[in-house]
Amino acid sequence: MYRIYQGLFLIISVFFINTTAIAQNKVDSATSATVDSTPVSINPELNGIYDTKSPKTYTISSIKVTGSRSFDQNLIVSISGLAIGDKIQIPGTDVFSKAINKLWKQNLISNVEIYLVDLSGSNLSVEIAITERPRLADYELVGIKKTEKDDLKKKISLAKDKVVTENMKLNTVDVIKKFFDEKGYQNVTVKVKEVTSKSAKNSLTLTFIIDKGNKVKVNSINFVGNQNIPDQKLKKQMSGTKELTRFTLFPIPVPNPYHDTAAKFTFKEYVHEYGFLLPNQTGLILKPYFRPTFANAKFDANKYADDKDKVLDYYNSKGYRDVVIAADTNIANEKGNRDIFIKVVEGHKYYFGNITWRGNTKYTDSLLSLILRIQKGDVYNQQLLNKRLGKQLTAEGGDIGSLYLDDGYLFFHVDPIETAVYNDTIDFEIRMQEGPQATIGRVDITGNEKTKDYVIRRELRTIPGEKFSRADVIRTQRELSQLGFFNPEKITPNIVPNSDNGTVDIGWSVEEKSSDQLELSAGFGGGIGLTGTLGVTFNNFSIKNILKGSTWDPLPSGDGQRLSARIQSNGRAYRSYNLSFTEPWLGGRKRNSFTTSLYSTKYANTYGHSNNFCLACADTSYIRTIGASVSLGKQLKFPDDYFSLVYSLNYQQYKLRNYPNIFRGLSNGLATNISLKIALARSATQGNPIFPTGGSNFLLSGQFTLPYSLMGIDAGTASNPYTLPEFHKWRFNGEYYIPLGIAQGADKNQQFVLKVAAKFGYIGRYNTNLTVSPFDRFQLGDAGLSNTFAILGYDIISQRGYPVYNSSDPKVNPENITPNEFFTIFNKYTMEVRYPFSLNPSSTIFGLAFFEAANGWYDFKDYNPFLLRRSAGLGARFYLPLFGLLGFDYGVGFDRIQPGQPLKGAFKFTFLLGQEPE
C-alpha cells in the first residue's frame, strides 16, 4: 500500500510542475514584447521564499510592468503604491494584495497579477503584469429616429478613447431608459453589442440596440372611497396624468382591485331623476362610451406622484384635513396601457373656528382679521390660510405678510397654531414676531456689461438708507424690465438680511439682451412698384459719447437713450426719411422725457394721362410732407406714480402739385398743420413688456389746433380750404391683462393671459360752418400695413378679418378700395387669449385667439356704439430683438358672410411687421 501512495504522489507532482511551466510560458510569451522575463533557471531561494517558518525582511530592488500599452509604466507603479527600496517581510506582508486593489479601483484594467521574478540575497525583483481594458472607438444608437438620436446624444456622456467599463455601459442604458420613460415609453429594452474596432488596437465599438416598445398611456383613472367629491373634479387636479380619449359602443369593464361597493349611477336613475337636464349626470352615463379629453395621456410616474399630492391638496382646500390615499396601483391592460386606481379615505370635513392674534403691536386685531378675510364657520383651508397670512408670497400682495414687508418688517414671521379641535371645528392662534424695521444697506448691480450703472440706479426704488419695502422691490423689477435692455425673466434681487444691525443688502442681477433693431425689407405694390426699406433703432444709445471714437462699438451706447433712423424709397415715385431721438431722463434727476423727431415724405405720380409709365411726371405731380415734433413728458405722483403727462408740439406741412383725388377740390397748394397734444397715461403692466401677464395700460389724450376761424384768421381760400386746418381730437385707449389659471413650467411663466381692450377716437371742429379737417382722421380695417395715404397722418386702427373699409354699414366690405376720406369717430373692442411658447429674450413667441368688434362713422349723429363689425380668429407673434415684431392673424369677418356665398370669402389673412397696430 505504501508503494501505491508513493507512486501516486510522484505522478501528481510531475503533472503540477508541467502545468506551472506551461502557464509561465504563456505569460512570458504574452509579455515578451515589453519585458523579457522568461526564467532560464530556477532560483532555489526564490522558490522557497514562502516556505520559511519565520518572516524574513527583503528589499524591493526592481519593479517591471508588463502588458501596458497606453499607460506610462511609472504611472502604474505609482498607483500600486510599490517603490524600489521598500522593505517587506515574507511571509506576512499584504503590500502586494493592497497594490492589486489600488490598481483595480482605477477601473482602467481588466486583470492584474504580481510576480516575484528574482531574488539575490535580500534584494527582490517584482513584476506587475496587467491587462488593459479596451477603449471606446465609437458608439451607435440603433432602432430609434434620427431626431431621437440627436436629442439622446446630448444626454449621453460617452467620449471616444474613454475606457470601456461595465459601469459605463450600465449608466448609458439607464440614461436611454430614462430619456424614453419621460416620453411615455416605459417598456424600453436596451441591448449592448460590443464589436472589436479595426481602426485602433484594443478598442471597441458599442452598439446600443433600442426597442422602445409602445407608449404607455393612461386608459382610465378610478377613485375609490370619494363620497363627497366626484371623480371628475379630482381628475381635473391631476394636470400631469390624463385619460385617453374614448369613443366606443362596447366598453371593456375594468376590474377594481379594491372591490368598490359604491352604488353606480344607472340609466334608469338617470331618466327617472331627469339627469339629461344636468351635464354632470349626463357625463356619468356617457363616460364608459364617450370621453373626448384630447389630452396627452402618457403615463409619467413622477408626474403621477405629484398629481396624487395635488389631489390631497384639493381635498384639504375643501376642508378634509385628514384625507389620505390609503392605497393606489396601476394595472397594465392587454394593450400595455395603465388603469389607475386610487383609494382615498376622506375623513371629516372641518371648518374654521375662532381665530385670535398674538404678538402683534403694529396693527390691531380687527385690521388683521379684516385683511385675513376668514370668518368663523368658513370651510377649513390650510393653503388659503397660509396664503392670506403671507407665508406664500405673491406679486399681487394683499396679505398679512405683504402688509408688514411693505412697511419694512423684513424679519417678520408668522405661524398659525391649532389651539383646539372639537367636533368639526378648528380654533387657531396666529403667533407673530414682528421684529424691527429693516433699513436698506448696500445695493449692488451685477451683469450689466453695456448699460451704465447710473442708468440702472435711477430706476431703482430700493435706495440705501431708506426703509425696506417689498412693493419697492417688485416695482424695481418692473421698471428694469420696461427698459427693454435686460431679459425680464432673469432680473432677480438677492436680498440678504443682516439681523445683527437691522439692515438688508440687495444685489440686483441682470442679464443684458440685444435691444437694437435693424429693418431691411423690400415690397412691391401700392401703385409705386418695388420699394426698399432700411431702418435702424438703437435703444440704448449714448449721444454724449458720439464724438469719442473709443466708444463706438459699433455705436456709443449705455446711456439709455433711443435713436432711430429710417429710409424708404423706390427712386422717383416714393421716398420717406424719418429721424427721432429720445432722452428718457432729461437733466438726469427726474423722470422727465424729451423726444424730438423729423420726417420728410414725397409721393409722386409716375403715370401720364394715358396711364403709361412716366418718370418725368414725378417732378410735376406729387404730394410732399415735411414734419417735426417736440415732446416733453413728466412722471406724476398723483394719483400714483404710474401716471405720466406728455405735452407734444407738432408741425406738419403738406405741399400738393397737380395731385388731385386726395382732398376734394384741392390739387395744388400748401397746408400747414400746427397742433398741441396733451396725453395722460397710466402704464402698470406686470411681467414681460412684450407679453404682459397682468396689470393695465390707459391713455387719454387731446390734440388741438388754434381755432383760426373763431379768431378771425383766414384759414383757407376757395381754391385751398385747408391752408390752416383746425380741429380738436380725442383718444382713449384702455388695456387690461388678466392671468388665467396657474402658471406652469420650470420658471412658472407658461400661463394663459386674457387681454381686454377698448379704444375710442373722435375728431371735431370748432366752427360748425366748416367741414371736419381731413387730417388726423381714422382709417379702419386690415392690419395697418396697406395704407398708401399714411403720409397724411391718419391714425391706423386695424381690424382683423376685414379689409380697409369706408362705410359705416357692417355689411359693406369691398376688397381693395382706395378711400379718399376716413372716419371722424370710431369704436373698437378686443378680447384675446394669449399663451407663450417661448419667453426667451432672443425669440419671444406667443399664440393668441381673438374676438374683435369695431366700426367708424363720419358724423356724431350717425354714431351707434352697438353697430359694429365682428371678427374672430387665431394668430401668432414673434419678437426678434434684431428685427422687432413679426406677426400674422387669420380671422373671419362675421359680417362678411353672405348668403349663398362660399364661407372662405369671409376669411382674411393679415400680416404685421415692426409694431403692433392699434
mmCIF file of N, CA and C in Angstrom, residues 330-373:
data_model
loop_
_atom_site.group_PDB
_atom_site.id
_atom_site.type_symbol
_atom_site.label_atom_id
_atom_site.label_comp_id
_atom_site.label_asym_id
_atom_site.label_seq_id
_atom_site.Cartn_x
_atom_site.Cartn_y
_atom_site.Cartn_z
ATOM 1 N N ASN A 330 -51.483 50.814 -10.370
ATOM 2 C CA ASN A 330 -51.788 50.927 -11.796
ATOM 3 C C ASN A 330 -51.563 49.571 -12.433
ATOM 4 N N ILE A 331 -52.560 49.137 -13.192
ATOM 5 C CA ILE A 331 -52.574 47.790 -13.757
ATOM 6 C C ILE A 331 -52.505 47.908 -15.279
ATOM 7 N N ALA A 332 -51.615 47.132 -15.865
ATOM 8 C CA ALA A 332 -51.467 47.133 -17.319
ATOM 9 C C ALA A 332 -52.573 46.302 -17.948
ATOM 10 N N ASN A 333 -53.235 46.881 -18.959
ATOM 11 C CA ASN A 333 -54.258 46.116 -19.667
ATOM 12 C C ASN A 333 -53.621 45.373 -20.839
ATOM 13 N N GLU A 334 -54.450 44.745 -21.654
ATOM 14 C CA GLU A 334 -53.922 43.913 -22.729
ATOM 15 C C GLU A 334 -53.169 44.711 -23.782
ATOM 16 N N LYS A 335 -53.395 46.023 -23.863
ATOM 17 C CA LYS A 335 -52.676 46.870 -24.813
ATOM 18 C C LYS A 335 -51.419 47.483 -24.207
ATOM 19 N N GLY A 336 -51.164 47.197 -22.947
ATOM 20 C CA GLY A 336 -49.993 47.757 -22.283
ATOM 21 C C GLY A 336 -50.249 49.089 -21.617
ATOM 22 N N ASN A 337 -51.459 49.640 -21.748
ATOM 23 C CA ASN A 337 -51.795 50.898 -21.080
ATOM 24 C C ASN A 337 -52.220 50.638 -19.640
ATOM 25 N N ARG A 338 -52.291 51.710 -18.860
ATOM 26 C CA ARG A 338 -52.499 51.564 -17.426
ATOM 27 C C ARG A 338 -53.895 52.002 -17.008
ATOM 28 N N ASP A 339 -54.484 51.203 -16.144
ATOM 29 C CA ASP A 339 -55.698 51.585 -15.425
ATOM 30 C C ASP A 339 -55.275 51.927 -14.001
ATOM 31 N N ILE A 340 -55.498 53.183 -13.629
ATOM 32 C CA ILE A 340 -55.052 53.675 -12.326
ATOM 33 C C ILE A 340 -56.210 53.617 -11.342
ATOM 34 N N PHE A 341 -55.929 53.103 -10.152
ATOM 35 C CA PHE A 341 -56.913 53.034 -9.076
ATOM 36 C C PHE A 341 -56.336 53.730 -7.849
ATOM 37 N N ILE A 342 -57.088 54.667 -7.311
ATOM 38 C CA ILE A 342 -56.646 55.440 -6.136
ATOM 39 C C ILE A 342 -57.731 55.317 -5.069
ATOM 40 N N LYS A 343 -57.348 54.783 -3.946
ATOM 41 C CA LYS A 343 -58.283 54.608 -2.831
ATOM 42 C C LYS A 343 -58.029 55.697 -1.793
ATOM 43 N N VAL A 344 -59.047 56.514 -1.562
ATOM 44 C CA VAL A 344 -58.911 57.614 -0.604
ATOM 45 C C VAL A 344 -59.794 57.363 0.611
ATOM 46 N N VAL A 345 -59.309 57.854 1.725
ATOM 47 C CA VAL A 345 -60.110 57.891 2.949
ATOM 48 C C VAL A 345 -60.293 59.359 3.290
ATOM 49 N N GLU A 346 -61.504 59.873 3.099
ATOM 50 C CA GLU A 346 -61.729 61.313 3.166
ATOM 51 C C GLU A 346 -61.660 61.865 4.588
ATOM 52 N N GLY A 347 -62.184 61.159 5.548
ATOM 53 C CA GLY A 347 -62.254 61.715 6.900
ATOM 54 C C GLY A 347 -63.358 62.755 7.015
ATOM 55 N N HIS A 348 -63.316 63.516 8.089
ATOM 56 C CA HIS A 348 -64.360 64.511 8.344
ATOM 57 C C HIS A 348 -64.050 65.824 7.626
ATOM 58 N N LYS A 349 -65.091 66.595 7.384
ATOM 59 C CA LYS A 349 -64.947 67.936 6.834
ATOM 60 C C LYS A 349 -64.899 68.933 7.979
ATOM 61 N N TYR A 350 -63.888 69.812 7.972
ATOM 62 C CA TYR A 350 -63.662 70.736 9.074
ATOM 63 C C TYR A 350 -63.958 72.170 8.652
ATOM 64 N N TYR A 351 -64.156 73.008 9.686
ATOM 65 C CA TYR A 351 -64.457 74.424 9.486
ATOM 66 C C TYR A 351 -63.587 75.249 10.423
ATOM 67 N N PHE A 352 -63.334 76.494 10.010
ATOM 68 C CA PHE A 352 -62.587 77.400 10.876
ATOM 69 C C PHE A 352 -63.436 77.779 12.081
ATOM 70 N N GLY A 353 -62.781 77.832 13.241
ATOM 71 C CA GLY A 353 -63.437 78.296 14.454
ATOM 72 C C GLY A 353 -62.978 79.704 14.799
ATOM 73 N N ASN A 354 -62.632 79.917 16.045
ATOM 74 C CA ASN A 354 -62.153 81.229 16.492
ATOM 75 C C ASN A 354 -60.705 81.425 16.067
ATOM 76 N N ILE A 355 -60.401 82.615 15.583
ATOM 77 C CA ILE A 355 -59.024 82.970 15.197
ATOM 78 C C ILE A 355 -58.593 84.153 16.040
ATOM 79 N N THR A 356 -57.551 83.947 16.823
ATOM 80 C CA THR A 356 -57.031 85.008 17.689
ATOM 81 C C THR A 356 -55.614 85.361 17.256
ATOM 82 N N TRP A 357 -55.165 86.568 17.663
ATOM 83 C CA TRP A 357 -53.857 87.084 17.269
ATOM 84 C C TRP A 357 -52.991 87.269 18.502
ATOM 85 N N ARG A 358 -51.708 86.992 18.327
ATOM 86 C CA ARG A 358 -50.772 87.124 19.444
ATOM 87 C C ARG A 358 -49.437 87.635 18.906
ATOM 88 N N GLY A 359 -48.893 88.653 19.580
ATOM 89 C CA GLY A 359 -47.580 89.181 19.204
ATOM 90 C C GLY A 359 -47.628 90.389 18.305
ATOM 91 N N ASN A 360 -48.823 90.843 17.907
ATOM 92 C CA ASN A 360 -48.933 92.000 17.007
ATOM 93 C C ASN A 360 -49.008 93.284 17.809
ATOM 94 N N THR A 361 -48.116 94.213 17.510
ATOM 95 C CA THR A 361 -48.123 95.536 18.155
ATOM 96 C C THR A 361 -48.317 96.651 17.138
ATOM 97 N N LYS A 362 -47.959 96.404 15.890
ATOM 98 C CA LYS A 362 -48.050 97.428 14.851
ATOM 99 C C LYS A 362 -49.500 97.638 14.403
ATOM 100 N N TYR A 363 -50.226 96.560 14.196
ATOM 101 C CA TYR A 363 -51.590 96.632 13.688
ATOM 102 C C TYR A 363 -52.537 95.933 14.649
ATOM 103 N N THR A 364 -53.771 96.409 14.684
ATOM 104 C CA THR A 364 -54.766 95.880 15.615
ATOM 105 C C THR A 364 -55.315 94.543 15.127
ATOM 106 N N ASP A 365 -55.921 93.814 16.058
ATOM 107 C CA ASP A 365 -56.536 92.526 15.719
ATOM 108 C C ASP A 365 -57.609 92.696 14.650
ATOM 109 N N SER A 366 -58.417 93.735 14.774
ATOM 110 C CA SER A 366 -59.528 93.932 13.845
ATOM 111 C C SER A 366 -59.027 94.191 12.425
ATOM 112 N N LEU A 367 -57.948 94.971 12.304
ATOM 113 C CA LEU A 367 -57.399 95.240 10.971
ATOM 114 C C LEU A 367 -56.815 93.964 10.367
ATOM 115 N N LEU A 368 -56.093 93.188 11.162
ATOM 116 C CA LEU A 368 -55.513 91.946 10.656
ATOM 117 C C LEU A 368 -56.607 90.949 10.263
ATOM 118 N N SER A 369 -57.673 90.900 11.052
ATOM 119 C CA SER A 369 -58.781 89.991 10.719
ATOM 120 C C SER A 369 -59.470 90.431 9.440
ATOM 121 N N LEU A 370 -59.547 91.738 9.233
ATOM 122 C CA LEU A 370 -60.164 92.260 8.016
ATOM 123 C C LEU A 370 -59.345 91.885 6.787
ATOM 124 N N ILE A 371 -58.019 91.946 6.901
ATOM 125 C CA ILE A 371 -57.151 91.572 5.784
ATOM 126 C C ILE A 371 -57.151 90.063 5.576
ATOM 127 N N LEU A 372 -57.254 89.300 6.673
ATOM 128 C CA LEU A 372 -57.238 87.840 6.568
ATOM 129 C C LEU A 372 -58.462 87.320 5.820
ATOM 130 N N ARG A 373 -59.611 87.954 6.043
ATOM 131 C CA ARG A 373 -60.845 87.619 5.327
ATOM 132 C C ARG A 373 -61.253 86.158 5.502
#
